[in-house]
CSV table of C-alpha atoms in Angstrom, one decimal:
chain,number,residue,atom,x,y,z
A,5,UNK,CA,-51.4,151.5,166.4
A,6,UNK,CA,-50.3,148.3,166.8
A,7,UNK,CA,-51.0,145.4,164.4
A,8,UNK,CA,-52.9,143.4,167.0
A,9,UNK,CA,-55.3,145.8,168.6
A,10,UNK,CA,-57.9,145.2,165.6
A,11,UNK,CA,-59.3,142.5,167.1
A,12,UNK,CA,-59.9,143.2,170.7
A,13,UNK,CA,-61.7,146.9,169.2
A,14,UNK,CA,-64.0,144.7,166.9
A,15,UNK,CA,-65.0,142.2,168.9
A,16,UNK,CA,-65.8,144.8,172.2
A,17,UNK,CA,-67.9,146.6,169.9
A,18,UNK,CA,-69.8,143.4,168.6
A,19,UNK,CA,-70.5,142.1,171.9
A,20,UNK,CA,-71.8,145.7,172.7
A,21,UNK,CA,-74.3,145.8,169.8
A,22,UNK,CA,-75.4,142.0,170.2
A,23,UNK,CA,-75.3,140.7,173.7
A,24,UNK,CA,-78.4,142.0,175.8
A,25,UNK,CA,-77.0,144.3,178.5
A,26,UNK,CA,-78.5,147.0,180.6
A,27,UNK,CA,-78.5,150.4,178.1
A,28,UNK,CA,-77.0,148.1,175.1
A,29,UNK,CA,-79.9,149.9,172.8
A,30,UNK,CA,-78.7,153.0,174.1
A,31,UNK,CA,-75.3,152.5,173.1
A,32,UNK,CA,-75.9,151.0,169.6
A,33,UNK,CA,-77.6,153.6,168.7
A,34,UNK,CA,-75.1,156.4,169.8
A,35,UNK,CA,-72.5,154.6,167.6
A,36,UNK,CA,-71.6,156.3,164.6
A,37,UNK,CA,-73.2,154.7,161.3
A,38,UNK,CA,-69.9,153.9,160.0
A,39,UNK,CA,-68.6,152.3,163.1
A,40,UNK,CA,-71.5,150.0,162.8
A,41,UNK,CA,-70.8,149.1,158.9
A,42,UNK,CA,-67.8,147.4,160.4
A,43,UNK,CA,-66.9,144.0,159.7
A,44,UNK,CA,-66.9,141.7,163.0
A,45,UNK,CA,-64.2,139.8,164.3
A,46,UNK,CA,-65.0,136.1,164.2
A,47,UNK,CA,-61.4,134.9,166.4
A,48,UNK,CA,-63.3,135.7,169.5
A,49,UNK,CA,-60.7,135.3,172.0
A,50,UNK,CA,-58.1,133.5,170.5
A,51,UNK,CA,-55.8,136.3,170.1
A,52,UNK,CA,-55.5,137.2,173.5
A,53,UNK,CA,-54.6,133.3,174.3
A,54,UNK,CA,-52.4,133.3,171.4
A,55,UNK,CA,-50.5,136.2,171.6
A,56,UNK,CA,-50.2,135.6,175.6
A,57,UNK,CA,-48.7,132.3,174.8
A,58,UNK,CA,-46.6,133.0,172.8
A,59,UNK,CA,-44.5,135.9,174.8
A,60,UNK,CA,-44.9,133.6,177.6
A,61,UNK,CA,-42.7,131.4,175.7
A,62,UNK,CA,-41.2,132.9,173.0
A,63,UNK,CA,-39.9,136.0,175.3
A,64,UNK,CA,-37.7,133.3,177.8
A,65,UNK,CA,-36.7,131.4,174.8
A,66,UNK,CA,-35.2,134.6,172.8
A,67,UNK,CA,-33.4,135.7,175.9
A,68,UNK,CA,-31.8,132.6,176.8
A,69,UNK,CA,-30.6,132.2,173.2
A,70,UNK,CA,-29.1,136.0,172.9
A,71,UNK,CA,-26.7,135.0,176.5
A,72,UNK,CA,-26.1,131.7,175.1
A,73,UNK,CA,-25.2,133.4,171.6
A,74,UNK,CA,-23.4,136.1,172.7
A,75,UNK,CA,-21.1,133.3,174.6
A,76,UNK,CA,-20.5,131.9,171.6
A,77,UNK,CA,-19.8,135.5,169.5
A,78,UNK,CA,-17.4,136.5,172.4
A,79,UNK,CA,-15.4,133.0,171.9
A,80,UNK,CA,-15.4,132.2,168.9
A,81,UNK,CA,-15.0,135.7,167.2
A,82,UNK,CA,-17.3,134.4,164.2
A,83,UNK,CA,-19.7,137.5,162.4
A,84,UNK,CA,-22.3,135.0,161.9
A,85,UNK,CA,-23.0,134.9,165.5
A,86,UNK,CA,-23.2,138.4,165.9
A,87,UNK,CA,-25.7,138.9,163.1
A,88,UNK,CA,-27.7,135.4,165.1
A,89,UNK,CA,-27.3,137.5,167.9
A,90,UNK,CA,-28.4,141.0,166.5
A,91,UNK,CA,-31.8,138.9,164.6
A,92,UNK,CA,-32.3,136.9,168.8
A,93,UNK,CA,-32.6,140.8,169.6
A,94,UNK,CA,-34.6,142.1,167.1
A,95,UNK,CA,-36.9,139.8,167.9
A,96,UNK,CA,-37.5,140.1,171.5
A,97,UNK,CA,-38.3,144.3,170.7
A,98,UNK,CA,-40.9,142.9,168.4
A,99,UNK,CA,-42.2,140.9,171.0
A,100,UNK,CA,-41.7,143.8,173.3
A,101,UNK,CA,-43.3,146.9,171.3
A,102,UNK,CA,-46.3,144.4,169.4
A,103,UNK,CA,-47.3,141.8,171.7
A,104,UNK,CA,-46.5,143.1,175.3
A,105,UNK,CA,-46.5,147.3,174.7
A,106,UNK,CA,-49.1,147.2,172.2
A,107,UNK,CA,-51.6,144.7,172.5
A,108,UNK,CA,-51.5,143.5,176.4
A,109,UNK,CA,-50.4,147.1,177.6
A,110,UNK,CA,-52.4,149.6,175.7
A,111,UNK,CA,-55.2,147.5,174.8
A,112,UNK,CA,-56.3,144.8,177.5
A,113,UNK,CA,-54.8,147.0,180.4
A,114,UNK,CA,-55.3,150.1,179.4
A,115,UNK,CA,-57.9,149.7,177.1
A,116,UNK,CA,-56.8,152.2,174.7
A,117,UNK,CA,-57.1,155.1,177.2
A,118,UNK,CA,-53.6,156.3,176.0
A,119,UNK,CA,-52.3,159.8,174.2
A,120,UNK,CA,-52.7,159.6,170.3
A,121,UNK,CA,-48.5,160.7,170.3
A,122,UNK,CA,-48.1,157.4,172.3
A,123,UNK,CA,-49.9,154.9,170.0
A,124,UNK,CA,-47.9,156.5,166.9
A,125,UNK,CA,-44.3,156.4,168.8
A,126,UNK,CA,-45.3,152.4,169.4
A,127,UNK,CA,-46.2,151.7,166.5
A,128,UNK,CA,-42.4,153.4,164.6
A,129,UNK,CA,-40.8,151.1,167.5
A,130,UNK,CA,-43.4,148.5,166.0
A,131,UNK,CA,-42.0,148.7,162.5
A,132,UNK,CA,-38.2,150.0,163.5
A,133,UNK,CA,-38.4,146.6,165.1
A,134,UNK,CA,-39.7,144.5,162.4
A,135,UNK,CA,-37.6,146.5,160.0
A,136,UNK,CA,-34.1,145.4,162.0
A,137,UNK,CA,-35.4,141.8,162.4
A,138,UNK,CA,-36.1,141.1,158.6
A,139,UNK,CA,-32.7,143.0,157.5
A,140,UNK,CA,-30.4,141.7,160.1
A,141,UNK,CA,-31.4,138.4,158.5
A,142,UNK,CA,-30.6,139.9,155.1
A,143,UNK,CA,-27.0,140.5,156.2
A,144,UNK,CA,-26.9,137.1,157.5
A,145,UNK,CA,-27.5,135.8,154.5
A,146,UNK,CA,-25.1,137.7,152.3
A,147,UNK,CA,-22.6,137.2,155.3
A,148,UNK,CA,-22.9,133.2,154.2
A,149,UNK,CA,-22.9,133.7,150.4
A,150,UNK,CA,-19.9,135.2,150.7
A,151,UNK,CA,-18.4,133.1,153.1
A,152,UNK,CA,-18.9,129.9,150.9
A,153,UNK,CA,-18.9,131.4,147.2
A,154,UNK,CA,-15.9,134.4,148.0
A,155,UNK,CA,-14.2,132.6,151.3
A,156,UNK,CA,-10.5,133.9,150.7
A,157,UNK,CA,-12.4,137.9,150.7
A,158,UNK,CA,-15.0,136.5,153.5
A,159,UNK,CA,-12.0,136.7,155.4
A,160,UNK,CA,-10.3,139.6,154.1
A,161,UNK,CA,-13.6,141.8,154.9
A,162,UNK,CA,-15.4,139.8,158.0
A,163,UNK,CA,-14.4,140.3,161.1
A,164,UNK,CA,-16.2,140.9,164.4
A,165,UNK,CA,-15.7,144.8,164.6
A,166,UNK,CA,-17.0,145.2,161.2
A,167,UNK,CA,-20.2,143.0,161.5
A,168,UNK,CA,-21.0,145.1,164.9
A,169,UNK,CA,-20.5,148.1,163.0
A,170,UNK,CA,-22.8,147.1,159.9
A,171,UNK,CA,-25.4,145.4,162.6
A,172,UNK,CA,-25.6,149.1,164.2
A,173,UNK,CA,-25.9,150.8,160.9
A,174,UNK,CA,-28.6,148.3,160.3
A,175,UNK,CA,-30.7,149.2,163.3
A,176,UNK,CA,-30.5,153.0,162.8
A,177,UNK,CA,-31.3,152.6,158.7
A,178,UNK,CA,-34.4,150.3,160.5
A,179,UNK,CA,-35.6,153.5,162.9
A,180,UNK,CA,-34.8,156.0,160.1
A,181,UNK,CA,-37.6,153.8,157.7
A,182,UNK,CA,-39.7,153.3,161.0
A,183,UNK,CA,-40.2,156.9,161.2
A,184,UNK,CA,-42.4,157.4,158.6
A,185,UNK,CA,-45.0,155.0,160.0
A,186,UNK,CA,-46.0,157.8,162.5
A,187,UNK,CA,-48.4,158.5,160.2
A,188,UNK,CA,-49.7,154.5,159.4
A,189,UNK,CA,-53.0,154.1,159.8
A,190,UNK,CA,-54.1,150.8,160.7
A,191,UNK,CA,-56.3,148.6,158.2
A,192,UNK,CA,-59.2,148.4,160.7
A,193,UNK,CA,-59.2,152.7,160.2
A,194,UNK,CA,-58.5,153.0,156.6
A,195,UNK,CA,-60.7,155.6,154.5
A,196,UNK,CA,-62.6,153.2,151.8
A,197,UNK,CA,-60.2,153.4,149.7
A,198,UNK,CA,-57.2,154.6,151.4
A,199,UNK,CA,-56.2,157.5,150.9
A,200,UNK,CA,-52.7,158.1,148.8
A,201,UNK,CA,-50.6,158.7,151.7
A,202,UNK,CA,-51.9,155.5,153.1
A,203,UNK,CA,-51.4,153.3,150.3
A,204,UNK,CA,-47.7,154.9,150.0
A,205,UNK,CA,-47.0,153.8,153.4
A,206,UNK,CA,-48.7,149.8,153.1
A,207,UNK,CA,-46.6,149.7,150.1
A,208,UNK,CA,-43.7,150.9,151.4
A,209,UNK,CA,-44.7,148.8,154.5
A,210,UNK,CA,-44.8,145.3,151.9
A,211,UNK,CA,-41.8,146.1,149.9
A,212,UNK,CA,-38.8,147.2,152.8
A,213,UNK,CA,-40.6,143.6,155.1
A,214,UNK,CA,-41.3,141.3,152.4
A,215,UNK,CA,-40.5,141.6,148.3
A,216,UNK,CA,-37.2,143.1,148.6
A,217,UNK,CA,-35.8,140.6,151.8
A,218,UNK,CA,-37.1,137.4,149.7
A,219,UNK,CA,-35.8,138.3,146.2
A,220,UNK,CA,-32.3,138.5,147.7
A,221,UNK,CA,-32.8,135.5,149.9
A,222,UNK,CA,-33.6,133.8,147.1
A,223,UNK,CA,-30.9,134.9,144.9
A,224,UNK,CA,-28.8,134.2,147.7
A,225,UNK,CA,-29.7,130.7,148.6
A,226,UNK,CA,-30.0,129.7,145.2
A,227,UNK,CA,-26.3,130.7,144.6
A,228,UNK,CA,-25.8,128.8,147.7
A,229,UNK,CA,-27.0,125.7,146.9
A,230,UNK,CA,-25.7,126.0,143.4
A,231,UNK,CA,-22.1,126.0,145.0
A,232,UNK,CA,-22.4,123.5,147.4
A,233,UNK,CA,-23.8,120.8,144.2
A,234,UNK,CA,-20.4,121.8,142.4
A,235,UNK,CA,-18.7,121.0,145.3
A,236,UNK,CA,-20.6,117.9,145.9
A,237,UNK,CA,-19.5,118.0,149.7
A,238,UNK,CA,-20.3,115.8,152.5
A,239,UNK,CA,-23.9,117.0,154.1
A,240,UNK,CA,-24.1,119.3,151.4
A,241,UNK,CA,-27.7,118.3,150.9
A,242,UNK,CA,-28.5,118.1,154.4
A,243,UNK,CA,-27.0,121.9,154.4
A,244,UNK,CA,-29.4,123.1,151.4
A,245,UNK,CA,-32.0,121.3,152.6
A,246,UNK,CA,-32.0,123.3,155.4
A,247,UNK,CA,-31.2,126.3,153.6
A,248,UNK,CA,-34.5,126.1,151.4
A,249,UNK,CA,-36.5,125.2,154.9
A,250,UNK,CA,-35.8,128.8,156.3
A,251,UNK,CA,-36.1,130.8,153.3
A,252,UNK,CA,-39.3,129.0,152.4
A,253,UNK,CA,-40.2,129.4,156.3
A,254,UNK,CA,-39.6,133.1,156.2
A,255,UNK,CA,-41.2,133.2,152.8
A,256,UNK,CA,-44.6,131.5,153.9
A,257,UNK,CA,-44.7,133.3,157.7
A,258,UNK,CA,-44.8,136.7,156.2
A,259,UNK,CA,-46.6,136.2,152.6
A,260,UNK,CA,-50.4,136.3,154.5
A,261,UNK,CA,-49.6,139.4,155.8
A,262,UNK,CA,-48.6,141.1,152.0
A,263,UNK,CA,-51.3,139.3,150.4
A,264,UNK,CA,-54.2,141.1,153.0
A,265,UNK,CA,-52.2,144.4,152.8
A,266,UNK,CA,-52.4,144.2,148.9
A,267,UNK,CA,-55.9,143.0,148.9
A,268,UNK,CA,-57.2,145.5,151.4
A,269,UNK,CA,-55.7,148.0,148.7
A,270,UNK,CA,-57.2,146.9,145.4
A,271,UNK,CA,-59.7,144.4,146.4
A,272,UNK,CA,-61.7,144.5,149.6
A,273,UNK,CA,-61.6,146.5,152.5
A,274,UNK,CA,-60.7,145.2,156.0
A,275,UNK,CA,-63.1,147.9,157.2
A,276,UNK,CA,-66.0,146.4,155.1
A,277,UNK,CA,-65.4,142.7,154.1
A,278,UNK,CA,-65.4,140.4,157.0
A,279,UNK,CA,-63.5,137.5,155.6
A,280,UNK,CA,-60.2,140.0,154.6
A,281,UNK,CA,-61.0,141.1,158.0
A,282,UNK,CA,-60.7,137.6,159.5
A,283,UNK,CA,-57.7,137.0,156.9
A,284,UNK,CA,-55.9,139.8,158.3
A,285,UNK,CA,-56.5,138.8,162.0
A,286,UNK,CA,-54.9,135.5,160.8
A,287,UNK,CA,-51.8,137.3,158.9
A,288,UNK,CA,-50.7,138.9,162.2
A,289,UNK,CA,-51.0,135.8,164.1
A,290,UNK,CA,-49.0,133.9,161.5
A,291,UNK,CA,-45.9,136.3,161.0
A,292,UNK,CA,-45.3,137.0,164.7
A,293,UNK,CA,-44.9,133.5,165.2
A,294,UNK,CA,-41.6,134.1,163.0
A,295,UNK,CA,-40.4,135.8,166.8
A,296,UNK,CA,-39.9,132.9,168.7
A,297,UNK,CA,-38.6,130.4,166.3
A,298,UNK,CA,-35.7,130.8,166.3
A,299,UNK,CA,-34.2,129.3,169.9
A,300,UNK,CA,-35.8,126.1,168.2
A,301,UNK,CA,-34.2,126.2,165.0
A,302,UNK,CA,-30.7,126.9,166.0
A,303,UNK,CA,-31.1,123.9,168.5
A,304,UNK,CA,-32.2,121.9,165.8
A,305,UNK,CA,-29.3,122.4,163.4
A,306,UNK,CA,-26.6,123.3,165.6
A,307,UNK,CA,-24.8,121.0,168.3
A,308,UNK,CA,-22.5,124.1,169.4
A,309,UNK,CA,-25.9,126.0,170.4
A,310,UNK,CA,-27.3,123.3,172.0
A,311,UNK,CA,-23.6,122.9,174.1
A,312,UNK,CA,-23.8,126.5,174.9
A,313,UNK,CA,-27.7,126.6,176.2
A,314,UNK,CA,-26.8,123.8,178.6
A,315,UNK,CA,-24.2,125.5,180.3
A,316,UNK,CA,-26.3,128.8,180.5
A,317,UNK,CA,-28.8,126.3,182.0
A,318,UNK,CA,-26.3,124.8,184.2
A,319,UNK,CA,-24.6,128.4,185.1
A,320,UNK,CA,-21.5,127.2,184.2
A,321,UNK,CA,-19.2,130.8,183.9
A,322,UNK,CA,-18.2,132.4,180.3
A,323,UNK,CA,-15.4,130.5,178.8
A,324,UNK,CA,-12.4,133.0,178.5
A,325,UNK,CA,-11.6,133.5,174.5
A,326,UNK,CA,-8.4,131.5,173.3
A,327,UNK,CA,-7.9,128.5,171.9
A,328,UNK,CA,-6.5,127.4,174.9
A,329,UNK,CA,-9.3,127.5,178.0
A,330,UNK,CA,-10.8,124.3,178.7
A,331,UNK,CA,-14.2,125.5,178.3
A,332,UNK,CA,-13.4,126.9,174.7
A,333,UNK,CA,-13.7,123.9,172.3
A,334,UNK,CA,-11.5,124.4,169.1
A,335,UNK,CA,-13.6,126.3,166.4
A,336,UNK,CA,-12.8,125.9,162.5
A,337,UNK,CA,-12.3,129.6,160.8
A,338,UNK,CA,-15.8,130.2,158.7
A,339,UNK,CA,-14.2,129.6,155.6
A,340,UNK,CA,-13.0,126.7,155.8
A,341,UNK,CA,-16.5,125.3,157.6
A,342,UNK,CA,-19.6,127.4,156.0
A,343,UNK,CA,-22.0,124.4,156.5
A,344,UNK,CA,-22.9,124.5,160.2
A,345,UNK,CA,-23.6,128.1,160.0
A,346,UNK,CA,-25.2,128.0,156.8
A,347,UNK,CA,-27.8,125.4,158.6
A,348,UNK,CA,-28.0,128.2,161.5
A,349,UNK,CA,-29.2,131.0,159.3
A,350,UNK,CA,-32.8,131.0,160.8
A,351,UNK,CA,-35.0,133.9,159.5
């Protein structure tokens, strides 16, 4: 099921038991006694504006940067962009399977009227998605410790057929751990307490999307940053400034979402406890936001993005790769340049 249909479920069956309708005594009293022990939603509507907002915008703004990034991996012949451009993609079948498949699609069009098969094939695509998204980001990171701590083997070992080979291994490792949350069952349905095969799966779900990715981005970066004080280079600051703005961005997006999953385990149930319930509804809200901000990062840090956006936006054609074309500007090799794509690691 996906992560977002809690709160339209919750708040139909509030309105249903509260709001004076014809036959609304009827129908509170056929509900099941522990469908009424539920805890209500108190967001109301704001995840339906929220979520609709944000694929409004976030979905044009991820495909826009994947043409103008995959401009720049075809000229420039750099891994970094491909694993940018792998992440851009990641993210728009998040946005895709959650938010349009899952929440507008099977729950506000629908309205759940779908095959049980079907909700538990979304929601693997749900977590194969979210799986590729936080380790594609993993290898990016790596992909830039190396190239500024190891640059003579960065460029030994990087080079653009590689990288698309270890992005595709990436995504099928990413469906191959989605697969076993066929069997998730969403907070909102847990048994009180979750049974063992559920609490398996929530920690399985917390340690692939959030403990493991941050303890290496944080041994990463730190080395990073380490490196680039010994080297006492110009912007280096600015560079691990940045550097510790992502990782803590990444790091603060995705932490609500393992602190409800590990409270729902050991403290209070969503099921029961209103306020884990509203903290959860939150959690959602707050790590799919990680989705779309990317286009705005990369345009933030990086003058070569925000060249190629405009002449997507202008239609200008593909540059052909060379040094010489016109439309090609001259590209320093990754080793000898790590700091403007260390700034574009976005996560």
């Amino acid at each position: 099921m996906s992560l977002v249909l809690l709160c339209l479920l919750t708040a139909d069956l509030w309105w249903k038991m509260t709001v004076p309708v014809p036959n609304s005594t009827a129908v509170s009293w056929a509900l099941p006694e522990s469908e009424l022990e539920r805890s209500p939603c108190l967001v109301g509507i704001v995840p339906i504006v929220y979520y609709s907002v944000l694929l409004g915008l976030g979905l044009p703004a991820n495909i826009l940067t994947a043409v103008a990034l995959s401009r720049l991996a075809t000229r420039t012949k750099k891994s970094s962009y491909w694993y940018l451009l792998a992440l851009t993609t990641s993210d728009i079948l998040t946005q895709v399977f959650i938010i349009f498949v899952g929440f507008i699609l099977q729950t506000a069009i629908l309205a759940r009227a779908v095959p049980s098969a079907f909700i538990h094939t979304v929601t693997v695509l749900e977590f194969t998605a979210n799986h590729a998204s936080t380790w594609v980001t993993v290898l990016l990171t790596v992909d830039r410790y190396v190239a500024l701590c190891h640059p003579l083997r960065y460029r030994a070992v990087s080079y653009p057929r590689r990288t698309r080979r270890i992005i595709a291994a990436v995504f099928a490792a990413a469906l191959a751990t989605g697969v076993p949350f066929y069997w998730w069952l969403d907070m909102w349905r847990d048994a009180d307490p979750p049974t063992a095969l559920d609490t398996a799966l929530k920690w399985l779900h917390c340690v692939t999307i959030y403990f493991l990715p941050c303890s290496i981005f944080l041994a990463a970066n730190s080395a990073i940053v380490r490196k680039l004080r010994r080297r006492r280079r110009a912007g280096g600051g600015k560079a691990a400034a940045l550097l510790l703005a992502v990782t803590a961005a990444f790091i603060v997006l995705w932490a609500p979402r393992a602190i409800v999953t590990m409270c729902h385990l050991y403290v209070a149930s969503v099921r029961r406890d209103w306020r884990v319930h509203l903290a959860l509804d939150v959690a959602n809200m707050v790590a799919m936001l990680n989705t779309s901000l990317n286009f705005f990062l990369y345009c933030f840090v990086s003058q070569t993005f925000r060249r190629a956006v405009g002449e997507v936006l202008r239609g200008q054609p593909r540059a052909a790769p060379g040094r010489g074309s016109a439309h090609c500007p001259s590209f320093p090799p990754p080793g000898l340049e790590p700091l403007k794509l260390l700034g574009s690691t976005a996560l």
